[in-house]
Amino acid sequence: MENRLKNKNTGNPDVWTAIQHLHKAIAAGGVDPKLLALVHLRVSQINACSACVHAGAAGGKKAGDTDERLHNVAAWREAPFYTDAERAALALAEGATRLQDGAEGVTDAIWAEVDAHFTEEEIGAINLEIALTNFFNRINRTIKEPAGRVWG
């Protein structure tokens, strides 16, 4: 795969500042970075964004997660490696990402489970991570960003 956009760093610097602020807001939510990496990875798998799948796995490893958990997140419902809170966050990630063609999205049952495990600040951070990941997935799929490269 060859990137369609040869120089991503010449654009508006305000975009990079805004993205940095979003990352800071996510980090300020107090959510375990391993959980945020799992969410990022799962959303990116759904959207088939190889660059973000690569980044999500690398981020999970950097945060101290195991290969076992990172390799099985695509089948998190059947795998025994995740806590109830992580399962709630992964269900939220899937519901918020799969909004196309009449998909249910985030049901009341998913929201209730998330609400049972996280504070409003944490839910806000997880939701922002989901949205930002979807943002990057769409950009990367559009420009054909290959796995293994970094932005910024």
PDB file of C-alpha atoms in Angstrom:
ATOM      1  CA  MET A   1       0.000   0.000   0.000  1.00  0.00           C
ATOM      2  CA  GLU A   2       1.388   3.396  -0.951  1.00  0.00           C
ATOM      3  CA  ASN A   3       0.380   6.543   0.882  1.00  0.00           C
ATOM      4  CA  ARG A   4      -1.547   8.968  -1.300  1.00  0.00           C
ATOM      5  CA  LEU A   5      -0.505  11.963   0.810  1.00  0.00           C
ATOM      6  CA  LYS A   6       3.249  12.406   0.552  1.00  0.00           C
ATOM      7  CA  ASN A   7       3.797  15.109   3.181  1.00  0.00           C
ATOM      8  CA  LYS A   8       1.322  15.183   6.066  1.00  0.00           C
ATOM      9  CA  ASN A   9       3.356  17.688   8.081  1.00  0.00           C
ATOM     10  CA  THR A  10       2.853  20.761   5.885  1.00  0.00           C
ATOM     11  CA  GLY A  11      -0.780  21.283   6.790  1.00  0.00           C
ATOM     12  CA  ASN A  12      -2.316  23.648   9.245  1.00  0.00           C
ATOM     13  CA  PRO A  13      -0.438  23.496  12.591  1.00  0.00           C
ATOM     14  CA  ASP A  14      -3.700  24.268  14.396  1.00  0.00           C
ATOM     15  CA  VAL A  15      -4.878  20.766  13.483  1.00  0.00           C
ATOM     16  CA  TRP A  16      -1.894  19.198  15.266  1.00  0.00           C
ATOM     17  CA  THR A  17      -2.449  21.460  18.282  1.00  0.00           C
ATOM     18  CA  ALA A  18      -6.102  20.447  18.443  1.00  0.00           C
ATOM     19  CA  ILE A  19      -5.208  16.757  18.239  1.00  0.00           C
ATOM     20  CA  GLN A  20      -2.628  17.173  21.014  1.00  0.00           C
ATOM     21  CA  HIS A  21      -5.302  18.823  23.175  1.00  0.00           C
ATOM     22  CA  LEU A  22      -7.686  15.931  22.513  1.00  0.00           C
ATOM     23  CA  HIS A  23      -4.997  13.445  23.574  1.00  0.00           C
ATOM     24  CA  LYS A  24      -4.424  15.455  26.756  1.00  0.00           C
ATOM     25  CA  ALA A  25      -8.159  15.483  27.479  1.00  0.00           C
ATOM     26  CA  ILE A  26      -8.319  11.711  27.038  1.00  0.00           C
ATOM     27  CA  ALA A  27      -5.349  11.204  29.365  1.00  0.00           C
ATOM     28  CA  ALA A  28      -6.920  13.529  31.952  1.00  0.00           C
ATOM     29  CA  GLY A  29      -9.956  11.231  32.128  1.00  0.00           C
ATOM     30  CA  GLY A  30      -8.046   8.818  34.343  1.00  0.00           C
ATOM     31  CA  VAL A  31      -8.594   5.687  32.257  1.00  0.00           C
ATOM     32  CA  ASP A  32      -5.907   2.996  32.287  1.00  0.00           C
ATOM     33  CA  PRO A  33      -3.781   3.418  29.123  1.00  0.00           C
ATOM     34  CA  LYS A  34      -4.013  -0.338  28.517  1.00  0.00           C
ATOM     35  CA  LEU A  35      -7.796  -0.041  28.270  1.00  0.00           C
ATOM     36  CA  LEU A  36      -7.554   2.948  25.931  1.00  0.00           C
ATOM     37  CA  ALA A  37      -5.164   0.974  23.707  1.00  0.00           C
ATOM     38  CA  LEU A  38      -7.590  -1.970  23.613  1.00  0.00           C
ATOM     39  CA  VAL A  39     -10.405   0.386  22.615  1.00  0.00           C
ATOM     40  CA  HIS A  40      -8.205   1.984  19.944  1.00  0.00           C
ATOM     41  CA  LEU A  41      -7.195  -1.430  18.640  1.00  0.00           C
ATOM     42  CA  ARG A  42     -10.756  -2.781  18.497  1.00  0.00           C
ATOM     43  CA  VAL A  43     -12.160   0.279  16.725  1.00  0.00           C
ATOM     44  CA  SER A  44      -9.298   0.147  14.228  1.00  0.00           C
ATOM     45  CA  GLN A  45      -9.904  -3.558  13.573  1.00  0.00           C
ATOM     46  CA  ILE A  46     -13.574  -2.856  12.834  1.00  0.00           C
ATOM     47  CA  ASN A  47     -12.594  -0.096  10.405  1.00  0.00           C
ATOM     48  CA  ALA A  48      -9.781  -2.192   8.857  1.00  0.00           C
ATOM     49  CA  CYS A  49      -7.230   0.580   9.418  1.00  0.00           C
ATOM     50  CA  SER A  50      -3.883  -1.203   9.308  1.00  0.00           C
ATOM     51  CA  ALA A  51      -1.933   1.860  10.464  1.00  0.00           C
ATOM     52  CA  CYS A  52      -4.109   2.243  13.556  1.00  0.00           C
ATOM     53  CA  VAL A  53      -4.226  -1.498  14.283  1.00  0.00           C
ATOM     54  CA  HIS A  54      -0.435  -1.384  14.291  1.00  0.00           C
ATOM     55  CA  ALA A  55      -0.448   1.724  16.511  1.00  0.00           C
ATOM     56  CA  GLY A  56      -3.017   0.210  18.881  1.00  0.00           C
ATOM     57  CA  ALA A  57      -0.993  -2.969  19.369  1.00  0.00           C
ATOM     58  CA  ALA A  58       2.204  -0.952  19.854  1.00  0.00           C
ATOM     59  CA  GLY A  59       0.440   1.359  22.310  1.00  0.00           C
ATOM     60  CA  GLY A  60      -0.892  -1.590  24.266  1.00  0.00           C
ATOM     61  CA  LYS A  61       2.569  -3.128  24.504  1.00  0.00           C
ATOM     62  CA  LYS A  62       4.022   0.227  25.596  1.00  0.00           C
ATOM     63  CA  ALA A  63       1.334   0.483  28.293  1.00  0.00           C
ATOM     64  CA  GLY A  64       2.313  -2.976  29.559  1.00  0.00           C
ATOM     65  CA  ASP A  65      -0.378  -5.161  28.019  1.00  0.00           C
ATOM     66  CA  THR A  66       0.288  -8.741  26.922  1.00  0.00           C
ATOM     67  CA  ASP A  67       0.431 -10.227  23.448  1.00  0.00           C
ATOM     68  CA  GLU A  68      -2.284 -12.660  24.517  1.00  0.00           C
ATOM     69  CA  ARG A  69      -4.757  -9.866  25.266  1.00  0.00           C
ATOM     70  CA  LEU A  70      -3.789  -7.758  22.253  1.00  0.00           C
ATOM     71  CA  HIS A  71      -4.049 -10.704  19.842  1.00  0.00           C
ATOM     72  CA  ASN A  72      -7.460 -11.751  21.159  1.00  0.00           C
ATOM     73  CA  VAL A  73      -9.257  -8.407  21.339  1.00  0.00           C
ATOM     74  CA  ALA A  74     -10.986  -9.138  18.015  1.00  0.00           C
ATOM     75  CA  ALA A  75     -12.708 -12.038  19.809  1.00  0.00           C
ATOM     76  CA  TRP A  76     -13.061 -10.391  23.227  1.00  0.00           C
ATOM     77  CA  ARG A  77     -16.522 -11.827  23.843  1.00  0.00           C
ATOM     78  CA  GLU A  78     -15.193 -15.391  23.654  1.00  0.00           C
ATOM     79  CA  ALA A  79     -11.740 -14.812  25.185  1.00  0.00           C
ATOM     80  CA  PRO A  80     -11.269 -15.079  28.976  1.00  0.00           C
ATOM     81  CA  PHE A  81      -8.596 -12.368  29.214  1.00  0.00           C
ATOM     82  CA  TYR A  82     -10.711  -9.243  29.863  1.00  0.00           C
ATOM     83  CA  THR A  83     -12.372  -7.774  32.920  1.00  0.00           C
ATOM     84  CA  ASP A  84     -16.045  -6.856  33.024  1.00  0.00           C
ATOM     85  CA  ALA A  85     -15.079  -3.179  32.817  1.00  0.00           C
ATOM     86  CA  GLU A  86     -12.926  -3.810  29.736  1.00  0.00           C
ATOM     87  CA  ARG A  87     -15.768  -5.761  28.148  1.00  0.00           C
ATOM     88  CA  ALA A  88     -18.126  -2.844  28.773  1.00  0.00           C
ATOM     89  CA  ALA A  89     -15.666  -0.419  27.152  1.00  0.00           C
ATOM     90  CA  LEU A  90     -15.166  -2.729  24.162  1.00  0.00           C
ATOM     91  CA  ALA A  91     -18.941  -3.049  23.702  1.00  0.00           C
ATOM     92  CA  LEU A  92     -19.197   0.758  23.789  1.00  0.00           C
ATOM     93  CA  ALA A  93     -16.393   1.003  21.228  1.00  0.00           C
ATOM     94  CA  GLU A  94     -18.136  -1.420  18.890  1.00  0.00           C
ATOM     95  CA  GLY A  95     -21.557   0.183  19.305  1.00  0.00           C
ATOM     96  CA  ALA A  96     -20.241   3.700  18.721  1.00  0.00           C
ATOM     97  CA  THR A  97     -18.209   2.598  15.705  1.00  0.00           C
ATOM     98  CA  ARG A  98     -20.836   0.470  13.975  1.00  0.00           C
ATOM     99  CA  LEU A  99     -23.416   3.131  13.204  1.00  0.00           C
ATOM    100  CA  GLN A 100     -23.919   2.340   9.542  1.00  0.00           C
ATOM    101  CA  ASP A 101     -26.844   0.818   7.736  1.00  0.00           C
ATOM    102  CA  GLY A 102     -29.265   0.708  10.650  1.00  0.00           C
ATOM    103  CA  ALA A 103     -26.923  -0.853  13.211  1.00  0.00           C
ATOM    104  CA  GLU A 104     -28.208  -0.451  16.768  1.00  0.00           C
ATOM    105  CA  GLY A 105     -25.283   1.650  17.901  1.00  0.00           C
ATOM    106  CA  VAL A 106     -24.919   2.138  21.648  1.00  0.00           C
ATOM    107  CA  THR A 107     -27.952   0.496  23.231  1.00  0.00           C
ATOM    108  CA  ASP A 108     -29.302   1.290  26.679  1.00  0.00           C
ATOM    109  CA  ALA A 109     -27.913  -2.055  27.876  1.00  0.00           C
ATOM    110  CA  ILE A 110     -24.409  -1.177  26.670  1.00  0.00           C
ATOM    111  CA  TRP A 111     -24.642   2.253  28.287  1.00  0.00           C
ATOM    112  CA  ALA A 112     -25.862   0.811  31.587  1.00  0.00           C
ATOM    113  CA  GLU A 113     -22.928  -1.593  31.678  1.00  0.00           C
ATOM    114  CA  VAL A 114     -20.436   1.178  30.940  1.00  0.00           C
ATOM    115  CA  ASP A 115     -22.080   3.392  33.554  1.00  0.00           C
ATOM    116  CA  ALA A 116     -21.753   0.598  36.132  1.00  0.00           C
ATOM    117  CA  HIS A 117     -17.972   0.428  35.688  1.00  0.00           C
ATOM    118  CA  PHE A 118     -16.802   3.970  34.962  1.00  0.00           C
ATOM    119  CA  THR A 119     -17.232   7.527  36.205  1.00  0.00           C
ATOM    120  CA  GLU A 120     -18.628  10.178  33.894  1.00  0.00           C
ATOM    121  CA  GLU A 121     -15.101  11.544  33.393  1.00  0.00           C
ATOM    122  CA  GLU A 122     -13.833   8.103  32.432  1.00  0.00           C
ATOM    123  CA  ILE A 123     -16.770   7.521  30.086  1.00  0.00           C
ATOM    124  CA  GLY A 124     -16.046  10.876  28.474  1.00  0.00           C
ATOM    125  CA  ALA A 125     -12.396   9.901  27.952  1.00  0.00           C
ATOM    126  CA  ILE A 126     -13.302   6.482  26.516  1.00  0.00           C
ATOM    127  CA  ASN A 127     -15.908   8.035  24.220  1.00  0.00           C
ATOM    128  CA  LEU A 128     -13.390  10.631  23.048  1.00  0.00           C
ATOM    129  CA  GLU A 129     -10.826   7.867  22.395  1.00  0.00           C
ATOM    130  CA  ILE A 130     -13.415   6.044  20.292  1.00  0.00           C
ATOM    131  CA  ALA A 131     -14.261   9.190  18.323  1.00  0.00           C
ATOM    132  CA  LEU A 132     -10.626  10.185  17.783  1.00  0.00           C
ATOM    133  CA  THR A 133      -9.744   6.668  16.653  1.00  0.00           C
ATOM    134  CA  ASN A 134     -12.627   6.693  14.157  1.00  0.00           C
ATOM    135  CA  PHE A 135     -11.368  10.110  12.958  1.00  0.00           C
ATOM    136  CA  PHE A 136      -7.869   8.768  12.323  1.00  0.00           C
ATOM    137  CA  ASN A 137      -9.179   5.508  10.833  1.00  0.00           C
ATOM    138  CA  ARG A 138     -11.102   7.439   8.209  1.00  0.00           C
ATOM    139  CA  ILE A 139      -8.189   9.704   7.339  1.00  0.00           C
ATOM    140  CA  ASN A 140      -5.758   6.798   7.150  1.00  0.00           C
ATOM    141  CA  ARG A 141      -8.068   4.663   5.022  1.00  0.00           C
ATOM    142  CA  THR A 142      -8.652   7.607   2.665  1.00  0.00           C
ATOM    143  CA  ILE A 143      -4.959   8.369   2.156  1.00  0.00           C
ATOM    144  CA  LYS A 144      -3.906   4.677   2.332  1.00  0.00           C
ATOM    145  CA  GLU A 145      -1.568   5.191   5.284  1.00  0.00           C
ATOM    146  CA  PRO A 146       0.500   1.993   5.614  1.00  0.00           C
ATOM    147  CA  ALA A 147       1.056   0.236   8.917  1.00  0.00           C
ATOM    148  CA  GLY A 148       4.292   1.026  10.721  1.00  0.00           C
ATOM    149  CA  ARG A 149       4.539   4.727   9.968  1.00  0.00           C
ATOM    150  CA  VAL A 150       3.862   7.515  12.452  1.00  0.00           C
ATOM    151  CA  TRP A 151       2.074  10.838  12.168  1.00  0.00           C
ATOM    152  CA  GLY A 152       3.316  14.161  13.431  1.00  0.00           C
TER     153      GLY A 152
END
